[in-house]
Tab-separated table of C-alpha atoms in Angstrom:
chain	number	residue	atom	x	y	z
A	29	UNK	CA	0.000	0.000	0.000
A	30	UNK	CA	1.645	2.703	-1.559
A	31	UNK	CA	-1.218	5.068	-2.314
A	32	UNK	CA	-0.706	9.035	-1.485
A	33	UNK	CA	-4.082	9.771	-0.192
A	34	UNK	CA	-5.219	13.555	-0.444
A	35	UNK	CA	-7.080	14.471	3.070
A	36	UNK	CA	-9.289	17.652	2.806
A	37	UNK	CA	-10.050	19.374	5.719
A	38	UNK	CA	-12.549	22.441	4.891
A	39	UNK	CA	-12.269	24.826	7.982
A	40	UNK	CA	-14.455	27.648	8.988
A	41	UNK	CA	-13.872	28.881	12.276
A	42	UNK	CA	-13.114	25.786	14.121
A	43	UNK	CA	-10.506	26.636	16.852
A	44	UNK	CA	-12.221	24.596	19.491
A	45	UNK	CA	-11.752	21.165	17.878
A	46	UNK	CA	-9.164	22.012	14.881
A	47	UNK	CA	-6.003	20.859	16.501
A	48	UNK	CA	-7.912	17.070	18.063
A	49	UNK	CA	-8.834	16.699	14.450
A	50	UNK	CA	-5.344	17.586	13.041
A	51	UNK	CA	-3.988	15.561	15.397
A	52	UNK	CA	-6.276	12.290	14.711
A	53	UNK	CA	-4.855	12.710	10.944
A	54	UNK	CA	-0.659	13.190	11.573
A	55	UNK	CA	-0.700	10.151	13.850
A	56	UNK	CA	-2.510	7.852	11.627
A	57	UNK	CA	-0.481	4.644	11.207
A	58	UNK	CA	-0.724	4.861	7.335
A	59	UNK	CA	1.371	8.322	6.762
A	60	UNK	CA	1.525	8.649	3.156
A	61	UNK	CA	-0.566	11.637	3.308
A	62	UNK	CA	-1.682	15.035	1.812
A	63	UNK	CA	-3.065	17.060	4.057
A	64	UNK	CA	-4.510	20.007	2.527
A	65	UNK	CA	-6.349	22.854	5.023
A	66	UNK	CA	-8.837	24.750	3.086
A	67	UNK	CA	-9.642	28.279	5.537
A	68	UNK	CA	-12.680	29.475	4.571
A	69	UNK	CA	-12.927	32.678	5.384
A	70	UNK	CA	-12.089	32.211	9.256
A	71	UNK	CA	-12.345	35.061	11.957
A	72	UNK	CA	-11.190	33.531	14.901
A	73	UNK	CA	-7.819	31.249	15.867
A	74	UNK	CA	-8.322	28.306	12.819
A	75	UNK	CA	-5.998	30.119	11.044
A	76	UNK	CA	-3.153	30.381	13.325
A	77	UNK	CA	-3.762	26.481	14.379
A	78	UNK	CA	-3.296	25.728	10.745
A	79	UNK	CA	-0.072	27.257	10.309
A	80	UNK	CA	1.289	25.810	13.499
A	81	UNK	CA	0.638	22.358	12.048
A	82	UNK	CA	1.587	23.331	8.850
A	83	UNK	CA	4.821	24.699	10.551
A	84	UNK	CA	5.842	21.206	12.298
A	85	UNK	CA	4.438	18.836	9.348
A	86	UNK	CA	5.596	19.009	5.785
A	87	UNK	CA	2.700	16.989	4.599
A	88	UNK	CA	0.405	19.904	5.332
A	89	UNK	CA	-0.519	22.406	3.002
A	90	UNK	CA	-3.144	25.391	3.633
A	91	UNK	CA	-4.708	27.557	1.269
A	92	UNK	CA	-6.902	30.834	2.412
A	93	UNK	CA	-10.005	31.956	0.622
A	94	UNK	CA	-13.239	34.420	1.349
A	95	UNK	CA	-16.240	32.869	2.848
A	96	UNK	CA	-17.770	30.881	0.008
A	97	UNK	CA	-20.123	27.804	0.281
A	98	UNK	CA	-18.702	24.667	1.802
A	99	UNK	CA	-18.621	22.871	-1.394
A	100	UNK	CA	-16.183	25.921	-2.821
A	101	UNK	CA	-14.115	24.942	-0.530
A	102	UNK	CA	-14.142	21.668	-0.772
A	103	UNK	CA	-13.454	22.203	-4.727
A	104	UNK	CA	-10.669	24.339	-3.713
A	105	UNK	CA	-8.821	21.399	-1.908
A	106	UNK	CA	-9.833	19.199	-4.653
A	107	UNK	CA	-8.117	22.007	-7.181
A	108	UNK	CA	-4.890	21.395	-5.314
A	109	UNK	CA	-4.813	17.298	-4.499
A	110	UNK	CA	-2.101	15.432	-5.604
A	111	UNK	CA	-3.026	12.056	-4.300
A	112	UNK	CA	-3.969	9.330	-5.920
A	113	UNK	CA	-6.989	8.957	-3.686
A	114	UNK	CA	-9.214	11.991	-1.652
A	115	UNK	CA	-10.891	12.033	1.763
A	116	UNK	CA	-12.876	14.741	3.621
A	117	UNK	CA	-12.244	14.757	7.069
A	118	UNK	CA	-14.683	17.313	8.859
A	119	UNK	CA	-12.439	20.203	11.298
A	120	UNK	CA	-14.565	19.029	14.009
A	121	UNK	CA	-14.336	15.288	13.517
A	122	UNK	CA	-11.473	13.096	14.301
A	123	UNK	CA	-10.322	10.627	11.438
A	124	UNK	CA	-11.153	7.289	11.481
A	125	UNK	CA	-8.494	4.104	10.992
A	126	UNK	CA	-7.147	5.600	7.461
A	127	UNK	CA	-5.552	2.216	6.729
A	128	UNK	CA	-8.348	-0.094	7.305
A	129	UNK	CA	-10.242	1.510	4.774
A	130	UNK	CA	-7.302	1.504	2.191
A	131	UNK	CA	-7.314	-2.497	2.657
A	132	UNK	CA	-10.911	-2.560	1.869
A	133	UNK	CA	-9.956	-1.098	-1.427
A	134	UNK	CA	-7.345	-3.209	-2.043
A	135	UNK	CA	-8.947	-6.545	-0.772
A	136	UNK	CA	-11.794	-5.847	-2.877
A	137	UNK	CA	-10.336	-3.923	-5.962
A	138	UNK	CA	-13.217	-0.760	-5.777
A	139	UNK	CA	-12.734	2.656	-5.929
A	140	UNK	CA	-14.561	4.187	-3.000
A	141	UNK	CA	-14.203	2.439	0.276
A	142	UNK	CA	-16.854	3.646	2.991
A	143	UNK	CA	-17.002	3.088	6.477
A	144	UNK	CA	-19.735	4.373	9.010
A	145	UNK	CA	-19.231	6.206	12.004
A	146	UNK	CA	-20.643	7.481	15.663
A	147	UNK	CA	-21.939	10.157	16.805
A	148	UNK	CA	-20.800	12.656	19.638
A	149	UNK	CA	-23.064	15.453	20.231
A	150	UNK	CA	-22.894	18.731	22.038
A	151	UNK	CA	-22.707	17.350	25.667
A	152	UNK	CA	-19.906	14.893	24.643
A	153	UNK	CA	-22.621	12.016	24.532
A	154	UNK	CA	-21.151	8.956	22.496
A	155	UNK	CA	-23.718	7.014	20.308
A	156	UNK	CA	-22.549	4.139	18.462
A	157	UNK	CA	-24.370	2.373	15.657
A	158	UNK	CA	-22.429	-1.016	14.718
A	159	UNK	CA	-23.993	-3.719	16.146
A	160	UNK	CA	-22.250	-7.171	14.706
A	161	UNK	CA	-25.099	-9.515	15.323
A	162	UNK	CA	-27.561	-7.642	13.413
A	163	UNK	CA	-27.564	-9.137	9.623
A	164	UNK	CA	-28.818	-6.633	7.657
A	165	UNK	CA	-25.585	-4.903	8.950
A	166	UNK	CA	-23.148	-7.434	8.527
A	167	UNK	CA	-24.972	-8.350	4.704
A	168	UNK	CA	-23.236	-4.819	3.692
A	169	UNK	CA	-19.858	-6.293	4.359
A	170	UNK	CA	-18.181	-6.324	1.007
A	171	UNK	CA	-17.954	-5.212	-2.044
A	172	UNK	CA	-21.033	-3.782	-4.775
A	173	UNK	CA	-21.845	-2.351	-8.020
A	174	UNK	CA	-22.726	0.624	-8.306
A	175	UNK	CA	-26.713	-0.154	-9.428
A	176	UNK	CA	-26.064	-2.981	-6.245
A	177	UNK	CA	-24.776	-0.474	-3.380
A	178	UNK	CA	-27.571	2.645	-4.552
A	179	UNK	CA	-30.266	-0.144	-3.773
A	180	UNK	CA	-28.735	-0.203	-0.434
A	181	UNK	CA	-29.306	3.400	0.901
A	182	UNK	CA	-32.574	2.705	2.235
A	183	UNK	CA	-33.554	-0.040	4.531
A	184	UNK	CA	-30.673	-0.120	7.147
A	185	UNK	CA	-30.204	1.805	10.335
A	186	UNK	CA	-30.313	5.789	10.288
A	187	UNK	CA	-26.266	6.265	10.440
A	188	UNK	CA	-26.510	3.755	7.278
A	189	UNK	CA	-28.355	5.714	5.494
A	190	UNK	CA	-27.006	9.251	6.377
A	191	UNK	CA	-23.926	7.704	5.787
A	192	UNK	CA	-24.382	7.000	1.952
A	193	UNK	CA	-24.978	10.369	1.293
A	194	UNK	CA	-22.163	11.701	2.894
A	195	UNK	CA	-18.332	12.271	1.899
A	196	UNK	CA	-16.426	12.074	4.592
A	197	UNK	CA	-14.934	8.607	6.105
A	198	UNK	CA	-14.620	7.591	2.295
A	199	UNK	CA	-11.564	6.961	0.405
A	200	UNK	CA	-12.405	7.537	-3.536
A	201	UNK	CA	-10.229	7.447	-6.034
A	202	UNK	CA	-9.274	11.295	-7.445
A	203	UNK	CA	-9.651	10.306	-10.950
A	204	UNK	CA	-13.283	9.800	-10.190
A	205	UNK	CA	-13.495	13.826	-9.760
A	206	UNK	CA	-11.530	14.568	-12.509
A	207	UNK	CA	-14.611	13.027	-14.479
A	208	UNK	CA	-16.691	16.438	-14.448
A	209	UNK	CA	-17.864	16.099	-10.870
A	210	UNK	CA	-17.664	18.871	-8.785
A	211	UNK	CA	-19.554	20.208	-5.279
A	212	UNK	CA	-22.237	22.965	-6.033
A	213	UNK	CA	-21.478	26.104	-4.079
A	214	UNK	CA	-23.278	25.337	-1.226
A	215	UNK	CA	-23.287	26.154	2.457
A	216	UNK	CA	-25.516	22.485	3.563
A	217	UNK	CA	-26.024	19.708	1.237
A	218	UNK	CA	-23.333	19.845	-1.118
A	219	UNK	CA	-22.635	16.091	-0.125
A	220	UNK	CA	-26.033	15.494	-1.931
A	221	UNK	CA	-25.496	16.458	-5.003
A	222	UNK	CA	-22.471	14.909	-5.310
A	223	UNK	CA	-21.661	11.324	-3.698
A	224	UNK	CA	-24.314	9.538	-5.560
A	225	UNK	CA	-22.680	10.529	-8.904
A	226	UNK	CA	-18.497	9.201	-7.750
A	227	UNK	CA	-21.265	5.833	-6.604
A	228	UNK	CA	-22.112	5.591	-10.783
A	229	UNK	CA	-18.947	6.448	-11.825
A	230	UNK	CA	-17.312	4.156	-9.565
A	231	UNK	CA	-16.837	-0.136	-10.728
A	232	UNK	CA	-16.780	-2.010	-7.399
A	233	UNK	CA	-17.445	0.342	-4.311
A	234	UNK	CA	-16.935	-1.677	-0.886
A	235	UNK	CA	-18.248	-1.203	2.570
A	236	UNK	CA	-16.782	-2.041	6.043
A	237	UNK	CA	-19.176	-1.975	8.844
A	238	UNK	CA	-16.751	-0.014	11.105
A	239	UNK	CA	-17.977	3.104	13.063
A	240	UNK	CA	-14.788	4.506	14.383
A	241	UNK	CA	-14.630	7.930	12.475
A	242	UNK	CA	-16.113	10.413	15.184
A	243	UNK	CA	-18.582	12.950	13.224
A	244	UNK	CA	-19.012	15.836	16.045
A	245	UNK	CA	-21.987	17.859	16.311
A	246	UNK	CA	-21.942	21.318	17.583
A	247	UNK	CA	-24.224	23.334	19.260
A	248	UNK	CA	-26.677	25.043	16.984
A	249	UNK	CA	-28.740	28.489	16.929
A	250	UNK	CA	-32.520	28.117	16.521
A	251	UNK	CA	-32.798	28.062	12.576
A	252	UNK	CA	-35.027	30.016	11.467
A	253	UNK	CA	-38.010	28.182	9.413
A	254	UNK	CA	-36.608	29.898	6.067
A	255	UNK	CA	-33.154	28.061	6.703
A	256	UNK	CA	-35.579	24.634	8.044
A	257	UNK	CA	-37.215	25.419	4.304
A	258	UNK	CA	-34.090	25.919	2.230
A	259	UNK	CA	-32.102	22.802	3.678
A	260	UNK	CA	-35.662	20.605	3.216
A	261	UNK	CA	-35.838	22.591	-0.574
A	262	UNK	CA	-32.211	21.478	-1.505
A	263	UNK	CA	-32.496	17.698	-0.334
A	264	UNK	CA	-35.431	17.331	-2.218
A	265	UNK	CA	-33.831	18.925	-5.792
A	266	UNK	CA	-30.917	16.820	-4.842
A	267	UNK	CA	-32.860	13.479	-4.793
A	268	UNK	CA	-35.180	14.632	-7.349
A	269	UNK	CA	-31.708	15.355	-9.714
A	270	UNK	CA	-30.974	12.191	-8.848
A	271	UNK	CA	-33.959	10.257	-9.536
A	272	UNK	CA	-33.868	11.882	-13.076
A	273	UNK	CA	-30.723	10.266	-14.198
A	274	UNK	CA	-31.599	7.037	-12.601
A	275	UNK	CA	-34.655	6.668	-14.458
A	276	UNK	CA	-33.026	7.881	-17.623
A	277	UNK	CA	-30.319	5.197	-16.674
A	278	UNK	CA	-32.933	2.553	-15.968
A	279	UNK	CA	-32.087	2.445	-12.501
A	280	UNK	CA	-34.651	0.943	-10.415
A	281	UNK	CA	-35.839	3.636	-8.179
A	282	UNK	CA	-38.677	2.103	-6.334
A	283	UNK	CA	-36.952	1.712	-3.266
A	284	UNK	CA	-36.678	5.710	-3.101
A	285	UNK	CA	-40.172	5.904	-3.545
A	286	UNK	CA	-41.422	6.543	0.190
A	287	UNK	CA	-38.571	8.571	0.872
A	288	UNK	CA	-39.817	11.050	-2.014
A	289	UNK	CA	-43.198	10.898	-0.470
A	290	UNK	CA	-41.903	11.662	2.961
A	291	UNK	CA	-39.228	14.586	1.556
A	292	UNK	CA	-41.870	16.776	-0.351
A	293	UNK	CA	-44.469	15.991	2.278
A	294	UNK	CA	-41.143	17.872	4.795
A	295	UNK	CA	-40.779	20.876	2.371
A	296	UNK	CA	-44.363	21.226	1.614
A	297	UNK	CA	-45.151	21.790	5.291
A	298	UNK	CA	-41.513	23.923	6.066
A	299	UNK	CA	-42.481	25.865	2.906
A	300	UNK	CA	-45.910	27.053	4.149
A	301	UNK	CA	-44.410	27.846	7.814
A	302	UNK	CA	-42.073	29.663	5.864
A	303	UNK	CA	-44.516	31.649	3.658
A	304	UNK	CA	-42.734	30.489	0.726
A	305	UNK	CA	-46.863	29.667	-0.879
A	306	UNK	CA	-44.993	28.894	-4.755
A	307	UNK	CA	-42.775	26.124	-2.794
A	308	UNK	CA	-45.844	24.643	-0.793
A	309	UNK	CA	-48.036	24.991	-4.139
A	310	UNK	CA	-45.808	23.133	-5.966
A	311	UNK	CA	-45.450	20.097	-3.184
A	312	UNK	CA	-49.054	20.003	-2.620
A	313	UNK	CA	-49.033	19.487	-6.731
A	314	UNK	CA	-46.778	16.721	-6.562
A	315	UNK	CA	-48.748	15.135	-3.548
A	316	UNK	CA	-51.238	15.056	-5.535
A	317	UNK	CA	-50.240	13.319	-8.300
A	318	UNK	CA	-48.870	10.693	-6.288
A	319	UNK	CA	-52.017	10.370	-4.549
A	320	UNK	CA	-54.082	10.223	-7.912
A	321	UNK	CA	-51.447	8.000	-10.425
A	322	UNK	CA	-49.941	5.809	-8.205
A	323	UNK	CA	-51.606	5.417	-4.102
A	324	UNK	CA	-50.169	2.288	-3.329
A	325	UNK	CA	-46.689	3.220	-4.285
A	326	UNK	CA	-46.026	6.240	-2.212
A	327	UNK	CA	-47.891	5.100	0.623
């Protein structure tokens, strides 16, 4: 295992849990690394924690830009990889076992290896999701095509399924990018409307039910019910995107079907609290034709 793997770490004023994530990436015991640090537009200490490490480790490299969406910066790093395979690694997370994940790509010859991860919230609760004696957990062990791991993203425990649609804790192969896929310039979501297309460009993508990757969640201001709308608004153009192409594809989509139901029946409702009436017009539309064409499928 020879691989230089590209680690992206998009930071936006993450001082209190920069240097723990740094940290969790230098001491990995696989070291052939790129770590690139992608500032977006910080105000408070990230900046000076990411030249300290860049200072003391050669394998870092930083780059500065103005606040743009988090997939801009996430592009950005991409822009300057090297490696012959890419990870995001969150500035609040710590890493997960680097090498374990490069043997699943090896062992299995794929080009995006995924793990899973836990959970730590705001009062440093732990919640872990891998249980070994369930099966539908251990049947994801292993290795898929791409129409073969999509069917998967419904069906299995929550972490599962937030976990398909997410980048990070995911080695992928660079050249996959380089294949006219880039994240949109957004602030939330950006993982959306982009993982699921590396999953069709990829041949084999492998799994390895292993939660050890720590995905921290911060505390959070009351959102307003336009930001509730706008995240609900972009998830459902992202799956809606993404049922276009499959059908185009002849993908079977079917098992996305109550999950469509469920996401414009959430932006329907977060578009009227809202006030956005053209956004909860248009849902109530689509309701409707679901209700009228096809009941028993969207039930």
């Amino acid at each position: 295992m020879s691989e230089k793997i590209s680690i992206i770490v998009p930071v936006e004023n993450n001082e209190q849990y920069l240097a723990e994530c740094l940290d969790s990436i230098i001491h990995q015991s696989y070291q052939n690394l790129e770590i690139i640090l992608v500032d977006n537009g910080s105000t408070d200490r990230s900046l000076a924690i990411m030249r300290q490490y860049a200072n003391q480790d050669s394998r870092i490299r930083m780059v500065s830009q103005e606040h743009h969406g988090l997939g801009t910066a996430k592009n950005l790093g991409l822009s300057m990889a090297t490696g012959d395979l890419v990870m995001f690694v969150g500035p609040n997370d710590r890493a997960g076992n680097i090498e374990r994940l490069l043997a699943s790509m090896h062992q299995y010859h794929s080009d995006i290896a995924c793990a899973t991860y836990y959970r730590q919230d705001a009062n440093g609760t732990y919640y872990f999701y891998v249980d070994d004696n369930d099966p539908a957990q251990r049947e994801l062990e292993g290795a898929f095509t791409p129409q073969e791991w999509i069917q998967r993203e419904t069906g299995y425990a929550l972490n599962i399924t937030e976990d398909f649609k997410r980048c990070f804790n995911k080695l992928i192969k660079r050249s996959l990018f380089q294949q006219n896929v880039m994240f949109p310039d957004y602030d939330q979501c950006e993982d959306d409307f982009t993982i699921w297309k590396l999953y069709l460009l990829a041949d084999r993508i492998s799994y390895i039910n292993v939660g050890d990757y720590c995905y921290r969640l911060l505390p959070q201001a009351e959102e307003s019910s336009q930001d509730i709308f706008h995240r609900n608004l972009l998830r459902l153009q992202s799956l809606e995107e993404r049922l276009v192409l499959y059908a185009m594809i002849d993908f079977d989509t079917t098992f996305l079907d109550r999950y469509y139901r469920q996401l414009v029946e959430a932006t329907r409702d977060s578009a009227l609290t809202a006030g956005n009436y053209h956004y909860y017009k248009d849902c109530c539309f689509k309701i409707g034709m679901m209700d009228r064409y096809a009941p028993e499928k969207f039930s």
